[in-house]
Amino acid sequence: MRNEERLDVARLRERFLERFGRTDVEPEVFFAPGRVNLIGEYTDFTGGLVFPCGVDRGTMLIARRSHDSRYRLTSTNFDLTAELAQDEIDRTYGDNWINYPLGVFDRFRRGGVELDGVDCLFAGNIPNGAGLSSSASIEIVTAFAVNELFGAGRSLLELVQLAQAAENEFVGMQCGIMDQFAVAFAREDHAMQLDCGSLEHRQVPLALGDHAILVSNTNQRRELNESAYNDRVAECARALAALRERLPISTLGQLTPEHFADHADALEDDPVAARRARHIADENARVRAAVPALESGDLAAFGQLMNASHESLRELFEVSSDPLDHLVRLAREQPGVLGSRLTGAGFGGCTVTLLPSAGIPAFERAVGKAYRDATGLTADFYVISPGSGVGRIGAAPSRNADSNGARSS
Ligand code: GLA
């Protein structure tokens, strides 16, 4: 990680005190990572399977209860700083970043937790809007901090559900539970297989040997992302309603490829819903195959499933973009690359690639140049070391949170 991207606790504490002044309450420090999804895309809101891991970048929050019942929110990443009274925190402000913490405050209050003001300084080093869950990271770190500062006594799973509800009901994005869950429960050097229907999850060691996970950012501006996402949710609901006339399923996540083959005619009047349902059925089957492949060390099989996932997201779920397809194609042309696919919500954002560690510098040079020639855009690359989930940072003020070892949860 480059130096300027470090989240330096001591410096951020100083900045907090300069901005908000000293009171007799010491600010506390919290951190939540971002996440990258390795496979299982757009399955979470259908109760399907996903396989994300935490990343070693995230959001740091320095926070304390305020002395005057006001809510002060500032960030080192965005211009807007807000100071709001108790009766001003129950609404969104345009499409501003403060909607994420405000949504979390709102869910706590609706759940009967009395908040009486908080001073917050956020600092993040996850690229925004890149499909690495910068928003879930803000929500979860806020939920964790509020829970601690106000003694709300919620479990980590309850905080995950609260943060997802904040995004669904306050921000208005009908996302599933994957991002908030991954950001909260991530474990260092592991990925997690999560069943978004039952919420059962299993941590799987990410033993890649001489291979690595590289995230490549298209740096394509994402537009219409939220409405296109909510359209996909509605299309999947339509598919489920039609298939339930034939099959004893309660979620689309229970649909198998065999079911789909036998009952595709139930969707013949709605080809869009049919394509979405087929993606969901196949993608769940891919996660079921990918996790054992990884556990048995068959990285080549894992990579092929990643490739198939991308094709399905492009053709059937229609959430890819030209820059994403360019990056994926260029990645697959590089020596030793086992698989490459878009990750997260698509429409721009990042790809995730499984490749030999030794080949990363040459990969970045070759793909970076060819991508710039093809699109006029400059890609960024991040090697991922799977980091651990949300937690409080220990009292020592000079620690650096870019080393996961500095956190205790
Ligand atoms: C976004 C959403 C998640 C998930 C992914 C796609 O990140 O927030 O809930 O649906 O897209 O897999």
Short mmCIF file of C-alpha atoms and ligand atoms in Angstrom, two decimals:
data_model
loop_
_atom_site.label_atom_id
_atom_site.label_comp_id
_atom_site.label_asym_id
_atom_site.label_seq_id
_atom_site.Cartn_x
_atom_site.Cartn_y
_atom_site.Cartn_z
CA MET A 1 0.00 0.00 0.00
CA ARG A 2 1.32 3.43 -0.87
CA ASN A 3 2.23 5.67 2.05
CA GLU A 4 -0.39 8.34 1.45
CA GLU A 5 -3.08 5.70 1.55
CA ARG A 6 -2.19 4.61 5.07
CA LEU A 7 -4.76 5.15 7.75
CA ASP A 8 -2.57 6.54 10.45
CA VAL A 9 -4.45 6.38 13.74
CA ALA A 10 -2.33 8.99 15.52
CA ARG A 11 -2.69 11.51 12.71
CA LEU A 12 -6.41 10.89 12.39
CA ARG A 13 -6.95 11.33 16.13
CA GLU A 14 -5.15 14.65 15.93
CA ARG A 15 -7.30 15.66 13.03
CA PHE A 16 -10.43 14.63 14.95
CA LEU A 17 -9.42 16.79 17.92
CA GLU A 18 -8.54 19.75 15.70
CA ARG A 19 -11.91 19.48 14.01
CA PHE A 20 -14.16 18.79 16.98
CA GLY A 21 -12.13 20.00 19.96
CA ARG A 22 -11.32 18.22 23.19
CA THR A 23 -13.99 17.22 25.68
CA ASP A 24 -13.69 15.00 28.71
CA VAL A 25 -14.58 12.01 26.49
CA GLU A 26 -11.68 10.41 24.61
CA PRO A 27 -12.51 9.43 21.02
CA GLU A 28 -12.36 5.73 20.20
CA VAL A 29 -11.11 4.12 17.01
CA PHE A 30 -12.84 1.47 14.89
CA PHE A 31 -12.06 -0.16 11.56
CA ALA A 32 -14.01 -2.19 9.00
CA PRO A 33 -12.50 -3.62 5.82
CA GLY A 34 -13.90 -3.67 2.30
CA ARG A 35 -14.57 -6.98 0.61
CA VAL A 36 -13.95 -8.67 -2.69
CA ASN A 37 -16.29 -11.37 -3.91
CA LEU A 38 -14.43 -14.28 -5.50
CA ILE A 39 -17.48 -16.01 -6.96
CA GLY A 40 -21.27 -16.06 -6.43
CA GLU A 41 -22.38 -12.76 -7.95
CA TYR A 42 -25.90 -11.36 -7.73
CA THR A 43 -27.06 -14.41 -5.84
CA ASP A 44 -27.27 -12.93 -2.34
CA PHE A 45 -30.68 -11.24 -2.57
CA THR A 46 -32.12 -14.49 -3.95
CA GLY A 47 -31.00 -16.45 -0.89
CA GLY A 48 -28.10 -18.01 -2.82
CA LEU A 49 -24.42 -18.72 -2.19
CA VAL A 50 -21.51 -16.28 -2.22
CA PHE A 51 -17.79 -16.57 -1.57
CA PRO A 52 -16.25 -13.22 -0.54
CA CYS A 53 -13.22 -12.30 1.52
CA GLY A 54 -12.28 -9.16 3.43
CA VAL A 55 -9.57 -6.94 1.98
CA ASP A 56 -6.69 -5.15 3.66
CA ARG A 57 -8.21 -1.75 2.95
CA GLY A 58 -11.17 -0.25 4.69
CA THR A 59 -12.75 2.54 6.67
CA MET A 60 -11.44 3.89 9.93
CA LEU A 61 -13.84 5.72 12.20
CA ILE A 62 -12.75 7.93 15.09
CA ALA A 63 -15.84 8.59 17.20
CA ARG A 64 -17.14 9.71 20.58
CA ARG A 65 -20.54 10.63 21.99
CA SER A 66 -21.02 14.35 21.52
CA HIS A 67 -21.44 16.68 24.49
CA ASP A 68 -24.36 18.63 23.03
CA SER A 69 -26.70 16.13 21.30
CA ARG A 70 -25.44 17.08 17.87
CA TYR A 71 -24.28 14.79 15.09
CA ARG A 72 -21.02 15.84 13.43
CA LEU A 73 -19.87 13.84 10.45
CA THR A 74 -16.70 14.52 8.54
CA SER A 75 -14.50 12.49 6.24
CA THR A 76 -10.98 12.78 4.90
CA ASN A 77 -12.29 11.40 1.58
CA PHE A 78 -15.17 13.73 0.77
CA ASP A 79 -15.73 17.46 0.98
CA LEU A 80 -19.05 17.54 2.78
CA THR A 81 -18.96 17.90 6.55
CA ALA A 82 -22.30 17.88 8.33
CA GLU A 83 -23.45 19.11 11.71
CA LEU A 84 -27.02 18.06 12.37
CA ALA A 85 -29.49 18.37 15.21
CA GLN A 86 -31.50 15.44 16.55
CA ASP A 87 -34.48 16.25 14.32
CA GLU A 88 -32.36 16.49 11.16
CA ILE A 89 -30.94 12.99 11.06
CA ASP A 90 -34.03 11.12 9.87
CA ARG A 91 -33.69 11.93 6.16
CA THR A 92 -31.22 11.50 3.30
CA TYR A 93 -29.17 14.36 1.88
CA GLY A 94 -29.01 14.00 -1.93
CA ASP A 95 -26.79 11.07 -2.77
CA ASN A 96 -24.21 12.11 -0.23
CA TRP A 97 -21.95 9.73 1.69
CA ILE A 98 -23.47 10.84 5.01
CA ASN A 99 -26.63 8.88 4.10
CA TYR A 100 -24.79 5.69 5.10
CA PRO A 101 -24.08 6.64 8.72
CA LEU A 102 -27.44 8.43 8.95
CA GLY A 103 -29.20 5.25 7.77
CA VAL A 104 -27.46 3.32 10.54
CA PHE A 105 -28.43 5.90 13.19
CA ASP A 106 -32.00 5.73 11.91
CA ARG A 107 -32.19 1.94 12.23
CA PHE A 108 -30.84 2.05 15.79
CA ARG A 109 -33.42 4.68 16.75
CA ARG A 110 -36.25 2.75 15.15
CA GLY A 111 -35.05 -0.26 17.13
CA GLY A 112 -35.49 1.72 20.36
CA VAL A 113 -31.88 2.76 21.01
CA GLU A 114 -31.75 6.36 22.18
CA LEU A 115 -28.89 8.18 20.52
CA ASP A 116 -27.97 11.64 21.75
CA GLY A 117 -25.35 12.83 19.33
CA VAL A 118 -22.00 11.62 18.11
CA ASP A 119 -18.84 13.15 16.60
CA CYS A 120 -17.41 11.05 13.76
CA LEU A 121 -14.39 11.32 11.55
CA PHE A 122 -14.21 8.74 8.76
CA ALA A 123 -11.11 7.95 6.73
CA GLY A 124 -11.07 5.26 4.07
CA ASN A 125 -8.66 3.77 1.56
CA ILE A 126 -11.08 1.64 -0.45
CA PRO A 127 -11.62 3.11 -3.93
CA ASN A 128 -15.19 4.44 -3.96
CA GLY A 129 -17.80 2.89 -6.20
CA ALA A 130 -15.38 0.21 -7.39
CA GLY A 131 -17.28 -2.85 -6.24
CA LEU A 132 -15.17 -3.34 -3.10
CA SER A 133 -17.97 -2.33 -0.72
CA SER A 134 -16.84 1.04 0.50
CA SER A 135 -20.45 1.75 1.50
CA ALA A 136 -20.95 -1.45 3.50
CA SER A 137 -17.62 -0.74 5.18
CA ILE A 138 -18.90 2.70 6.29
CA GLU A 139 -22.20 1.22 7.45
CA ILE A 140 -20.65 -1.60 9.42
CA VAL A 141 -17.98 0.50 11.09
CA THR A 142 -20.70 2.99 12.07
CA ALA A 143 -23.01 0.27 13.39
CA PHE A 144 -20.18 -1.32 15.37
CA ALA A 145 -19.11 2.02 16.86
CA VAL A 146 -22.65 3.11 17.79
CA ASN A 147 -23.27 -0.26 19.38
CA GLU A 148 -20.17 0.18 21.54
CA LEU A 149 -20.50 3.88 22.34
CA PHE A 150 -24.18 3.67 23.31
CA GLY A 151 -24.06 0.20 24.87
CA ALA A 152 -26.80 -1.04 22.52
CA GLY A 153 -25.88 -4.69 23.08
CA ARG A 154 -26.50 -5.90 19.53
CA SER A 155 -24.76 -9.03 18.26
CA LEU A 156 -22.54 -8.79 15.21
CA LEU A 157 -25.19 -10.55 13.12
CA GLU A 158 -27.80 -8.05 14.30
CA LEU A 159 -25.48 -5.22 13.27
CA VAL A 160 -25.14 -6.80 9.83
CA GLN A 161 -28.92 -7.00 9.45
CA LEU A 162 -29.33 -3.46 10.73
CA ALA A 163 -26.76 -2.14 8.22
CA GLN A 164 -28.42 -3.99 5.35
CA ALA A 165 -31.81 -2.58 6.39
CA ALA A 166 -30.26 0.92 6.47
CA GLU A 167 -29.13 0.48 2.89
CA ASN A 168 -32.43 -1.07 1.73
CA GLU A 169 -34.82 1.26 3.50
CA PHE A 170 -32.95 4.50 4.12
CA VAL A 171 -30.55 4.73 1.16
CA GLY A 172 -32.94 2.85 -1.17
CA MET A 173 -30.59 0.25 -2.66
CA GLN A 174 -32.21 -3.20 -2.51
CA CYS A 175 -28.89 -4.97 -1.90
CA GLY A 176 -28.55 -8.43 -0.42
CA ILE A 177 -26.64 -9.23 2.76
CA MET A 178 -23.28 -10.28 1.31
CA ASP A 179 -21.35 -7.03 1.65
CA GLN A 180 -22.33 -6.19 5.21
CA PHE A 181 -21.86 -9.82 6.28
CA ALA A 182 -18.42 -10.12 4.68
CA VAL A 183 -17.20 -6.82 6.07
CA ALA A 184 -18.31 -7.79 9.58
CA PHE A 185 -17.28 -11.45 9.68
CA ALA A 186 -14.19 -11.56 7.44
CA ARG A 187 -11.26 -13.56 8.77
CA GLU A 188 -7.63 -12.95 7.88
CA ASP A 189 -6.34 -15.31 5.15
CA HIS A 190 -9.79 -16.83 4.64
CA ALA A 191 -12.73 -16.44 2.31
CA MET A 192 -16.21 -17.33 3.52
CA GLN A 193 -18.83 -19.45 1.91
CA LEU A 194 -22.09 -17.84 2.94
CA ASP A 195 -25.56 -19.19 2.32
CA CYS A 196 -27.57 -15.99 2.12
CA GLY A 197 -30.80 -17.90 2.76
CA SER A 198 -29.89 -19.58 6.04
CA LEU A 199 -26.94 -17.26 6.88
CA GLU A 200 -24.85 -20.35 7.62
CA HIS A 201 -21.28 -19.61 6.82
CA ARG A 202 -17.99 -21.41 6.76
CA GLN A 203 -14.53 -19.87 6.71
CA VAL A 204 -12.30 -21.47 4.09
CA PRO A 205 -8.51 -20.95 4.21
CA LEU A 206 -7.45 -19.09 1.11
CA ALA A 207 -4.42 -21.26 0.42
CA LEU A 208 -3.26 -20.09 -2.98
CA GLY A 209 0.37 -21.26 -2.83
CA ASP A 210 2.32 -19.39 -5.47
CA HIS A 211 -0.84 -17.76 -6.83
CA ALA A 212 -2.51 -14.52 -5.81
CA ILE A 213 -5.71 -12.55 -6.14
CA LEU A 214 -5.35 -9.32 -8.03
CA VAL A 215 -8.09 -6.73 -8.23
CA SER A 216 -8.05 -4.45 -11.28
CA ASN A 217 -10.07 -1.26 -11.23
CA THR A 218 -11.58 -0.13 -14.55
CA ASN A 219 -11.87 3.40 -13.16
CA GLN A 220 -14.96 3.64 -15.31
CA ARG A 221 -17.48 6.10 -13.92
CA ARG A 222 -20.48 4.15 -12.77
CA GLU A 223 -23.85 5.53 -13.64
CA LEU A 224 -27.39 4.31 -13.11
CA ASN A 225 -25.93 1.63 -10.96
CA GLU A 226 -28.57 1.78 -8.26
CA SER A 227 -31.62 1.76 -10.52
CA ALA A 228 -30.16 -1.01 -12.72
CA TYR A 229 -29.46 -3.02 -9.57
CA ASN A 230 -32.99 -2.57 -8.27
CA ASP A 231 -34.30 -3.61 -11.73
CA ARG A 232 -32.40 -6.89 -11.43
CA VAL A 233 -33.98 -7.49 -8.02
CA ALA A 234 -37.44 -6.94 -9.52
CA GLU A 235 -36.71 -9.21 -12.52
CA CYS A 236 -35.59 -12.00 -10.21
CA ALA A 237 -38.78 -11.60 -8.17
CA ARG A 238 -40.78 -12.01 -11.38
CA ALA A 239 -38.87 -15.15 -12.28
CA LEU A 240 -39.47 -16.60 -8.81
CA ALA A 241 -43.21 -15.91 -8.98
CA ALA A 242 -43.52 -17.74 -12.32
CA LEU A 243 -41.36 -20.70 -11.28
CA ARG A 244 -43.19 -21.15 -7.99
CA GLU A 245 -46.27 -22.14 -9.99
CA ARG A 246 -44.29 -25.24 -10.96
CA LEU A 247 -41.71 -25.85 -8.27
CA PRO A 248 -41.73 -26.09 -4.47
CA ILE A 249 -39.14 -23.34 -4.04
CA SER A 250 -39.39 -20.31 -1.79
CA THR A 251 -36.33 -18.46 -3.12
CA LEU A 252 -34.61 -18.31 -6.48
CA GLY A 253 -31.47 -19.42 -4.69
CA GLN A 254 -33.04 -22.90 -4.40
CA LEU A 255 -33.31 -23.22 -8.17
CA THR A 256 -30.90 -25.76 -9.66
CA PRO A 257 -29.72 -25.86 -13.30
CA GLU A 258 -31.80 -29.06 -13.69
CA HIS A 259 -34.93 -27.32 -12.40
CA PHE A 260 -34.29 -24.52 -14.83
CA ALA A 261 -33.85 -26.89 -17.77
CA ASP A 262 -37.08 -28.71 -16.90
CA HIS A 263 -39.19 -25.60 -16.34
CA ALA A 264 -37.72 -22.91 -18.60
CA ASP A 265 -41.02 -22.79 -20.50
CA ALA A 266 -42.66 -21.27 -17.40
CA LEU A 267 -40.71 -18.14 -18.33
CA GLU A 268 -41.17 -18.21 -22.09
CA ASP A 269 -43.22 -15.00 -22.05
CA ASP A 270 -40.57 -13.20 -20.04
CA PRO A 271 -37.15 -13.81 -21.63
CA VAL A 272 -35.44 -11.23 -19.40
CA ALA A 273 -36.61 -12.97 -16.24
CA ALA A 274 -35.60 -16.31 -17.80
CA ARG A 275 -32.03 -15.10 -18.39
CA ARG A 276 -31.78 -13.78 -14.84
CA ALA A 277 -33.07 -17.05 -13.35
CA ARG A 278 -30.67 -19.12 -15.41
CA HIS A 279 -27.73 -17.05 -14.20
CA ILE A 280 -28.80 -17.51 -10.57
CA ALA A 281 -29.20 -21.29 -10.93
CA ASP A 282 -25.84 -21.70 -12.69
CA GLU A 283 -23.97 -19.27 -10.44
CA ASN A 284 -25.06 -21.13 -7.31
CA ALA A 285 -23.91 -24.39 -8.89
CA ARG A 286 -20.57 -22.72 -9.67
CA VAL A 287 -20.08 -21.67 -6.03
CA ARG A 288 -20.92 -25.23 -4.94
CA ALA A 289 -18.18 -26.52 -7.25
CA ALA A 290 -15.65 -23.73 -6.71
CA VAL A 291 -15.23 -24.02 -2.95
CA PRO A 292 -14.28 -27.73 -2.94
CA ALA A 293 -12.02 -27.10 -5.94
CA LEU A 294 -10.16 -24.47 -3.94
CA GLU A 295 -10.00 -26.69 -0.86
CA SER A 296 -8.50 -29.52 -2.85
CA GLY A 297 -5.94 -27.18 -4.40
CA ASP A 298 -7.46 -27.33 -7.90
CA LEU A 299 -6.91 -23.67 -8.69
CA ALA A 300 -7.30 -24.27 -12.42
CA ALA A 301 -10.87 -25.52 -11.86
CA PHE A 302 -11.58 -22.54 -9.59
CA GLY A 303 -10.31 -20.19 -12.32
CA GLN A 304 -12.51 -21.78 -14.99
CA LEU A 305 -15.54 -21.27 -12.78
CA MET A 306 -14.56 -17.61 -12.37
CA ASN A 307 -14.42 -17.28 -16.16
CA ALA A 308 -17.82 -18.91 -16.58
CA SER A 309 -19.25 -16.60 -13.93
CA HIS A 310 -18.13 -13.56 -15.90
CA GLU A 311 -19.65 -14.84 -19.16
CA SER A 312 -22.95 -15.43 -17.41
CA LEU A 313 -22.90 -11.97 -15.78
CA ARG A 314 -22.22 -10.47 -19.19
CA GLU A 315 -24.69 -12.42 -21.30
CA LEU A 316 -27.45 -13.50 -18.97
CA PHE A 317 -27.43 -11.03 -16.11
CA GLU A 318 -26.25 -8.11 -18.28
CA VAL A 319 -24.28 -6.23 -15.64
CA SER A 320 -20.90 -6.03 -17.36
CA SER A 321 -19.56 -3.09 -19.37
CA ASP A 322 -17.05 -2.62 -22.20
CA PRO A 323 -14.20 -1.59 -19.87
CA LEU A 324 -14.89 -4.63 -17.64
CA ASP A 325 -14.96 -6.96 -20.65
CA HIS A 326 -11.71 -5.47 -21.96
CA LEU A 327 -9.97 -5.95 -18.62
CA VAL A 328 -11.21 -9.52 -18.31
CA ARG A 329 -10.19 -10.42 -21.86
CA LEU A 330 -6.75 -8.83 -21.50
CA ALA A 331 -6.24 -10.57 -18.15
CA ARG A 332 -7.03 -13.96 -19.63
CA GLU A 333 -4.45 -13.40 -22.40
CA GLN A 334 -1.62 -13.06 -19.87
CA PRO A 335 0.65 -16.04 -19.14
CA GLY A 336 -0.46 -18.28 -16.30
CA VAL A 337 -3.76 -16.50 -15.57
CA LEU A 338 -6.26 -19.07 -14.29
CA GLY A 339 -9.42 -16.97 -14.22
CA SER A 340 -10.78 -13.45 -14.33
CA ARG A 341 -14.24 -11.96 -13.79
CA LEU A 342 -16.05 -8.81 -12.76
CA THR A 343 -16.65 -8.57 -9.03
CA GLY A 344 -19.41 -6.77 -7.13
CA ALA A 345 -22.34 -5.04 -8.77
CA GLY A 346 -20.67 -4.51 -12.18
CA PHE A 347 -21.49 -1.63 -14.58
CA GLY A 348 -17.83 -0.64 -14.08
CA GLY A 349 -15.86 -1.13 -10.90
CA CYS A 350 -13.35 -3.94 -10.56
CA THR A 351 -12.37 -7.33 -11.86
CA VAL A 352 -10.79 -10.09 -9.81
CA THR A 353 -8.08 -12.28 -11.32
CA LEU A 354 -6.36 -15.45 -10.12
CA LEU A 355 -2.76 -15.53 -11.36
CA PRO A 356 0.79 -16.57 -10.45
CA SER A 357 2.25 -14.11 -7.91
CA ALA A 358 5.52 -13.92 -9.81
CA GLY A 359 3.73 -12.69 -12.91
CA ILE A 360 2.03 -9.67 -11.29
CA PRO A 361 4.49 -6.92 -12.34
CA ALA A 362 4.46 -8.08 -15.97
CA PHE A 363 0.67 -8.45 -15.83
CA GLU A 364 0.21 -4.90 -14.59
CA ARG A 365 2.48 -3.50 -17.29
CA ALA A 366 0.93 -5.44 -20.15
CA VAL A 367 -2.72 -5.15 -19.12
CA GLY A 368 -2.33 -1.54 -18.01
CA LYS A 369 -0.95 -0.49 -21.40
CA ALA A 370 -3.32 -2.53 -23.57
CA TYR A 371 -6.30 -1.36 -21.49
CA ARG A 372 -5.29 2.28 -21.87
CA ASP A 373 -4.84 1.82 -25.62
CA ALA A 374 -8.26 0.18 -25.94
CA THR A 375 -10.34 2.43 -23.67
CA GLY A 376 -8.39 5.61 -22.89
CA LEU A 377 -8.81 4.75 -19.19
CA THR A 378 -6.07 4.01 -16.68
CA ALA A 379 -6.54 0.88 -14.59
CA ASP A 380 -5.39 0.53 -10.98
CA PHE A 381 -4.25 -2.78 -9.54
CA TYR A 382 -4.37 -4.03 -5.95
CA VAL A 383 -2.98 -7.32 -4.69
CA ILE A 384 -5.39 -8.58 -2.06
CA SER A 385 -4.36 -10.06 1.25
CA PRO A 386 -7.60 -11.16 2.90
CA GLY A 387 -8.07 -9.05 6.00
CA SER A 388 -10.19 -9.51 9.12
CA GLY A 389 -13.59 -8.03 9.85
CA VAL A 390 -14.81 -5.03 11.81
CA GLY A 391 -13.26 -4.28 15.18
CA ARG A 392 -12.01 -1.73 17.62
CA ILE A 393 -8.43 -0.55 17.27
CA GLY A 394 -6.40 -0.89 20.43
CA ALA A 395 -5.66 2.16 22.59
CA ALA A 396 -2.08 2.71 21.37
CA PRO A 397 -2.52 5.92 19.38
CA SER A 398 0.42 5.49 17.04
CA ARG A 399 -0.63 2.23 15.44
CA ASN A 400 -1.20 1.90 11.75
CA ALA A 401 -4.38 0.15 10.69
CA ASP A 402 -3.05 -0.95 7.35
CA SER A 403 -1.57 -3.90 9.16
CA ASN A 404 -4.46 -6.11 10.18
CA GLY A 405 -2.53 -7.31 13.15
CA ALA A 406 -3.14 -3.94 14.78
CA ARG A 407 -6.80 -4.62 15.27
CA SER A 408 -8.62 -6.44 17.99
CA SER A 409 -12.25 -7.34 17.59
C1 GLA B 1 -23.61 -5.28 -4.58
C2 GLA B 1 -24.64 -5.55 -3.51
C3 GLA B 1 -24.51 -6.98 -2.97
C4 GLA B 1 -24.48 -8.01 -4.11
C5 GLA B 1 -23.49 -7.59 -5.20
C6 GLA B 1 -23.58 -8.47 -6.42
O1 GLA B 1 -22.32 -5.32 -4.03
O2 GLA B 1 -24.49 -4.64 -2.44
O3 GLA B 1 -25.56 -7.23 -2.07
O4 GLA B 1 -25.76 -8.21 -4.64
O5 GLA B 1 -23.70 -6.25 -5.62
O6 GLA B 1 -23.22 -9.77 -6.12
#
